Tab-separated table of C-alpha atoms in Angstrom:
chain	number	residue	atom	x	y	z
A	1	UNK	CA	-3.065	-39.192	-39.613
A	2	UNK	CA	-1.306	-39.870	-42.947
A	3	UNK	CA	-3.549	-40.665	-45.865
A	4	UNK	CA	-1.622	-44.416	-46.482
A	5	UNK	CA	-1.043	-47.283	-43.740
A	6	UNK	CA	2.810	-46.400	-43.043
A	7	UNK	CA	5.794	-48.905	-44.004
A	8	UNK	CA	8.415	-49.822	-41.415
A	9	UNK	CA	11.353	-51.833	-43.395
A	10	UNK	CA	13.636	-53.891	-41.411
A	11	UNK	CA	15.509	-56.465	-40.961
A	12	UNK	CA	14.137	-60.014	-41.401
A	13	UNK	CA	15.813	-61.606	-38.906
A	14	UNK	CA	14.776	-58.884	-36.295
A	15	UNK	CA	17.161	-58.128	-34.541
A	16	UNK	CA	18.152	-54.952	-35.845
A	17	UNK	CA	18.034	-53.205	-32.064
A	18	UNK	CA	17.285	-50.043	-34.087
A	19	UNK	CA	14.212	-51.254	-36.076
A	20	UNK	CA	13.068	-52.530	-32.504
A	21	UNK	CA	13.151	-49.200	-31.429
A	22	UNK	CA	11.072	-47.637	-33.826
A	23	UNK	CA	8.674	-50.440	-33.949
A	24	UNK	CA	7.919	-49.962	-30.184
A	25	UNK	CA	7.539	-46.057	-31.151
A	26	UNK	CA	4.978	-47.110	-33.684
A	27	UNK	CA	3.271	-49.417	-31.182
A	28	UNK	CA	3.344	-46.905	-28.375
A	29	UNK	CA	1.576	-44.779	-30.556
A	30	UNK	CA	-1.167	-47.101	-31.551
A	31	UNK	CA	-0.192	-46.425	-35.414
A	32	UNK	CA	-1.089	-49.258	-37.480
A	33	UNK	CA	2.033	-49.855	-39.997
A	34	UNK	CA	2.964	-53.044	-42.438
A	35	UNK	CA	5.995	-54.463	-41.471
A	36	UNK	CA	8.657	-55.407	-44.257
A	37	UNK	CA	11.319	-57.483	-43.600
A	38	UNK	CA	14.812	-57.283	-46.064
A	39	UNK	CA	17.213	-60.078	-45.830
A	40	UNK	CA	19.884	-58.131	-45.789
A	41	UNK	CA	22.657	-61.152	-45.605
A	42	UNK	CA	21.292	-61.321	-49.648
A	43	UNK	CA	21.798	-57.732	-49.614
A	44	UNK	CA	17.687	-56.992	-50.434
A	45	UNK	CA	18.726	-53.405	-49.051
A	46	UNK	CA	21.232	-52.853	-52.187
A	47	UNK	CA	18.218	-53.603	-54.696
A	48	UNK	CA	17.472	-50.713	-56.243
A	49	UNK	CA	13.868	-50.403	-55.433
A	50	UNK	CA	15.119	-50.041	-51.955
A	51	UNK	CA	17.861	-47.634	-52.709
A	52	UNK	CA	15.886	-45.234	-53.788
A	53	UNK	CA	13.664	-45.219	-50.656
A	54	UNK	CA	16.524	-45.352	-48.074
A	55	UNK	CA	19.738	-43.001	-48.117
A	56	UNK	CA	21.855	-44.832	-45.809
A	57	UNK	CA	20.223	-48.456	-47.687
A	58	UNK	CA	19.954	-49.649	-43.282
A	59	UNK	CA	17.155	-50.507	-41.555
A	60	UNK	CA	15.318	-49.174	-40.175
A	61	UNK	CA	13.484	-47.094	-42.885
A	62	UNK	CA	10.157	-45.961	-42.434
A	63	UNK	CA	7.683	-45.001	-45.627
A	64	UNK	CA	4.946	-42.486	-44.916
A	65	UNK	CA	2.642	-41.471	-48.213
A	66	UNK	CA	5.737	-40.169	-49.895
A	67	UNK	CA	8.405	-39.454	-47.797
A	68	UNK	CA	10.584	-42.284	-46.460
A	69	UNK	CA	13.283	-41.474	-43.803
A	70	UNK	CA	16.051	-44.057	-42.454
A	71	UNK	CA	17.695	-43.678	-38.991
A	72	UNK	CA	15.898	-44.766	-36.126
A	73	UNK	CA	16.758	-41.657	-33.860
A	74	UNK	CA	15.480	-39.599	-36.348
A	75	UNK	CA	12.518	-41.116	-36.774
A	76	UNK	CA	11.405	-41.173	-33.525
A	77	UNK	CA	11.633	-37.436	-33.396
A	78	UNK	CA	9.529	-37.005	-36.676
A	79	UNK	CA	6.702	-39.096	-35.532
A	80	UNK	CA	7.173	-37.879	-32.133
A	81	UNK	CA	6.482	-34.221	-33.834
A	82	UNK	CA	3.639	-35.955	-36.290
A	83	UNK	CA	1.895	-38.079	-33.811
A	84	UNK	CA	1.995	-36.036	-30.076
A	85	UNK	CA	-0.272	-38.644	-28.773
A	86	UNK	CA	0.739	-41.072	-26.449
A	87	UNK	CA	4.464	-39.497	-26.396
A	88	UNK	CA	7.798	-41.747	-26.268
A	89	UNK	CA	9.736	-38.604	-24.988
A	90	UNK	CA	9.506	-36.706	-21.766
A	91	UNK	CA	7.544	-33.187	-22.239
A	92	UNK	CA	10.437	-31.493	-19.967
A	93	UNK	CA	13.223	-29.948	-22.490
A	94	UNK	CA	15.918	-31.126	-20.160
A	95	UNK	CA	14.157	-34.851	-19.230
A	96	UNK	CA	13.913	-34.822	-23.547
A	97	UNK	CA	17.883	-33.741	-23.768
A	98	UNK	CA	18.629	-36.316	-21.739
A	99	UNK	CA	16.710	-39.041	-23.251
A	100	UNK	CA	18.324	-38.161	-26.324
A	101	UNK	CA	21.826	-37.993	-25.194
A	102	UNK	CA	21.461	-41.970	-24.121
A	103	UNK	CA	20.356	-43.019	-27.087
A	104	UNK	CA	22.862	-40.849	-28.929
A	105	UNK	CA	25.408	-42.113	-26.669
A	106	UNK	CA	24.379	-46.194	-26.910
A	107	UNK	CA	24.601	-45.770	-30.868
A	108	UNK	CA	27.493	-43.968	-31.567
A	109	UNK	CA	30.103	-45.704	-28.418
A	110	UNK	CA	30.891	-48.911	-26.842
A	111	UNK	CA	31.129	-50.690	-30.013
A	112	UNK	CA	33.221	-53.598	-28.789
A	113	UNK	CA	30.061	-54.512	-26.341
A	114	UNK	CA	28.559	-54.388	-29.594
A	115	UNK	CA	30.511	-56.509	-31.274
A	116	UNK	CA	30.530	-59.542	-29.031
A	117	UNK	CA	27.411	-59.103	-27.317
A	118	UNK	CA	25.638	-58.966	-30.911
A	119	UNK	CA	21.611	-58.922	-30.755
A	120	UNK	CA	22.258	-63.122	-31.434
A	121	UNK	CA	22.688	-63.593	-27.833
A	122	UNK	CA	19.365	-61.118	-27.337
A	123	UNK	CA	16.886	-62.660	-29.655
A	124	UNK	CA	18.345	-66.178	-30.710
A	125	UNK	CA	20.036	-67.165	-26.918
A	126	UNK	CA	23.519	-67.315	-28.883
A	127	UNK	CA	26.495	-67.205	-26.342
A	128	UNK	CA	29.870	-65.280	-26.760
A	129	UNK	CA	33.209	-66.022	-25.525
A	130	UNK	CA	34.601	-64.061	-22.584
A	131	UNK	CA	34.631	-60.487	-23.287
A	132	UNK	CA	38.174	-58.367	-24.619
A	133	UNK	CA	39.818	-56.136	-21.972
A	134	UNK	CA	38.366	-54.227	-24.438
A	135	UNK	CA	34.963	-54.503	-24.472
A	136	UNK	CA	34.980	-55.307	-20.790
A	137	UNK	CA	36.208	-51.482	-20.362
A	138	UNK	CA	32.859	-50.565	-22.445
A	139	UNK	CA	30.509	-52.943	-20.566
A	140	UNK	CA	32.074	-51.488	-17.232
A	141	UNK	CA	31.254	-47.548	-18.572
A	142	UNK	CA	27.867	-49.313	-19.432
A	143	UNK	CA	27.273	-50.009	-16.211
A	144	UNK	CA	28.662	-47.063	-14.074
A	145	UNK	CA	26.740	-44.942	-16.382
A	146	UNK	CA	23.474	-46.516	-15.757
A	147	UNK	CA	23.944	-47.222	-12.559
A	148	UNK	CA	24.170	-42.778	-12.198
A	149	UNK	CA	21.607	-42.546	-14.952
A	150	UNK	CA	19.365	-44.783	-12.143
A	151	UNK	CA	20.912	-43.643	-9.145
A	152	UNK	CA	17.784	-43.413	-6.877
A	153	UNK	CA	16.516	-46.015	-7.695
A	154	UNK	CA	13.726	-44.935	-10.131
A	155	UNK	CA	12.388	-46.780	-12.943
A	156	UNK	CA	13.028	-44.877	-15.786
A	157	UNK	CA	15.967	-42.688	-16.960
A	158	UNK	CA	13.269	-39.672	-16.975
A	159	UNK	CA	10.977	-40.095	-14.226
A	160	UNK	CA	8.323	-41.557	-16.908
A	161	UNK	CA	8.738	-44.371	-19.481
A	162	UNK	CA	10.287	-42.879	-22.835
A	163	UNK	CA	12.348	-45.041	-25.958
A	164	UNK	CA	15.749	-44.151	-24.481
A	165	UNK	CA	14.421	-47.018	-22.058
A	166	UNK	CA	14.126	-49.365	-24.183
A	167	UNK	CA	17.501	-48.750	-26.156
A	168	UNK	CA	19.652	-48.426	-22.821
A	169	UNK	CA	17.651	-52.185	-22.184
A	170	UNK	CA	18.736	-53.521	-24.753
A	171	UNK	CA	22.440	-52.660	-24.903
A	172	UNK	CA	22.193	-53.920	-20.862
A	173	UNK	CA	20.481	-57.039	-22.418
A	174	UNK	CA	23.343	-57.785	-24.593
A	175	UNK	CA	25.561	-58.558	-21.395
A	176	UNK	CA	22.865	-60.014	-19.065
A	177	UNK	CA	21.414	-62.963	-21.200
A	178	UNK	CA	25.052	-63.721	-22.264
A	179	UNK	CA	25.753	-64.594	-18.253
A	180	UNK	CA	28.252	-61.468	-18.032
A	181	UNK	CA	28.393	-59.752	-14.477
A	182	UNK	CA	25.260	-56.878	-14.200
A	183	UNK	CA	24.484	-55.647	-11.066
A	184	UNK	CA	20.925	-56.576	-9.913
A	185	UNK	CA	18.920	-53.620	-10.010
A	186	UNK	CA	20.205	-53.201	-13.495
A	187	UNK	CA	18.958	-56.516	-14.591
A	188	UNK	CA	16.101	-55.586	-12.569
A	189	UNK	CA	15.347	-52.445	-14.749
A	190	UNK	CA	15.702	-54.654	-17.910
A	191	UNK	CA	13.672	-56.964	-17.119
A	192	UNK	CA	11.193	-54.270	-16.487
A	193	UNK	CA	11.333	-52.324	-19.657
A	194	UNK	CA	11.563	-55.791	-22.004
A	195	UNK	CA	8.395	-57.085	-20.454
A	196	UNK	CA	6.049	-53.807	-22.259
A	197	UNK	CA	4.005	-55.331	-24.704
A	198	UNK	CA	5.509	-53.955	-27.431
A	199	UNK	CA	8.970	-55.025	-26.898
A	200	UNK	CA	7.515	-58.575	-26.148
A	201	UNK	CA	5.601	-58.684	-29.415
A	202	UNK	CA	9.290	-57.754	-31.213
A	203	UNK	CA	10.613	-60.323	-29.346
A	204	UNK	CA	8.257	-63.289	-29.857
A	205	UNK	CA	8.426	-62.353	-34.099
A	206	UNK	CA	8.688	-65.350	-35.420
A	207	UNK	CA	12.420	-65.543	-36.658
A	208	UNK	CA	14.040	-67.828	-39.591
A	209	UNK	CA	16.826	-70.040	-38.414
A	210	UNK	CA	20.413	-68.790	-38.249
């Protein structure tokens, strides 16, 4: 273990779904961590004592003893690599590729899902208008590709629980608790991976009003 309790910076309305993703890395891991929240609509990520922590000045940024690294996919890894116990990525190289490739995939594409199904509707119940031809093309790739990534029907994308879970959940969550169309066993699988406790104690953060 490090020699000082780590910091995990985000967002203090929490609902950053990448700050969720490395909290429920830290809590998988049983790693006791402070949690700091920015207000970042009063740009507390622009202030200069943060600056100097974070490169990108996002959240999620994560402070261990003296090194502090931003990017939720990239912290994963490292604390995957510092902390073996209790791992958040399959063992198999290939079952870890893949894992890696969704959650590269579900940050870098399907933006316009991302635009009007923002984390509001996940973790403050806020409703969009009917999607865009355009981002009903991305939430129909969304779909086909988890419905391949879940083909026979397992539970996880890797044959055993790992983060990408939680991220593909999320992005899935964005359409199903706005009402959009999600085919069952998707909302099924969901449903599954939000109830682990440490999504659920993300999600019941106590949050300031909008």
């Amino acid at each position: 273990m490090t020699a000082s309790r780590p910091r995990l910076y985000v967002d203090a309305q929490f609902t950053s779904p990448y700050a969720l993703s490395v909290f429920v890395v830290l809590r998988e891991k049983g790693i006791d961590f402070d949690l700091l929240p920015l207000d970042l609509d009063a740009a507390q990520n622009r202030e200069p004592a943060y600056t100097r922590l974070s490169l990108t000045q996002r959240v999620p940024t994560l402070v261990l003893d003296d090194f502090a690294l931003s990017e939720s996919s990239a912290i994963a890894e490292y604390l995957e690599q510092l902390f073996p116990h209790n791992p958040v990525y399959p063992q198999d190289l290939r079952q870890r590729a893949k894992a890696r490739q969704v959650q590269a995939w579900l940050r870098s594409d399907l933006l316009p899902i991302r635009q009007e199904r923002t984390t509001l509707v996940v973790f403050y119940g806020c409703k969009g208008e009917p999607l865009s031809p355009q981002a009903q093309a991305a939430a129909n790739t969304l779909v086909e590709a988890a419905q391949e990534l879940l083909a026979d029907g397992r539970d996880f994308l890797c044959g055993q629980w790992s983060i990408a879970d939680v991220d593909l959940a999320l992005m899935l969550n964005r359409l199903i608790l706005n009402g959009d169309p999600v085919p069952a066993n998707l909302v099924d699988y969901a449903r599954r991976q939000w109830q682990r406790p440490a999504v659920q104690e993300w999600v019941q953060l106590p949050r300031p009003a909008l």
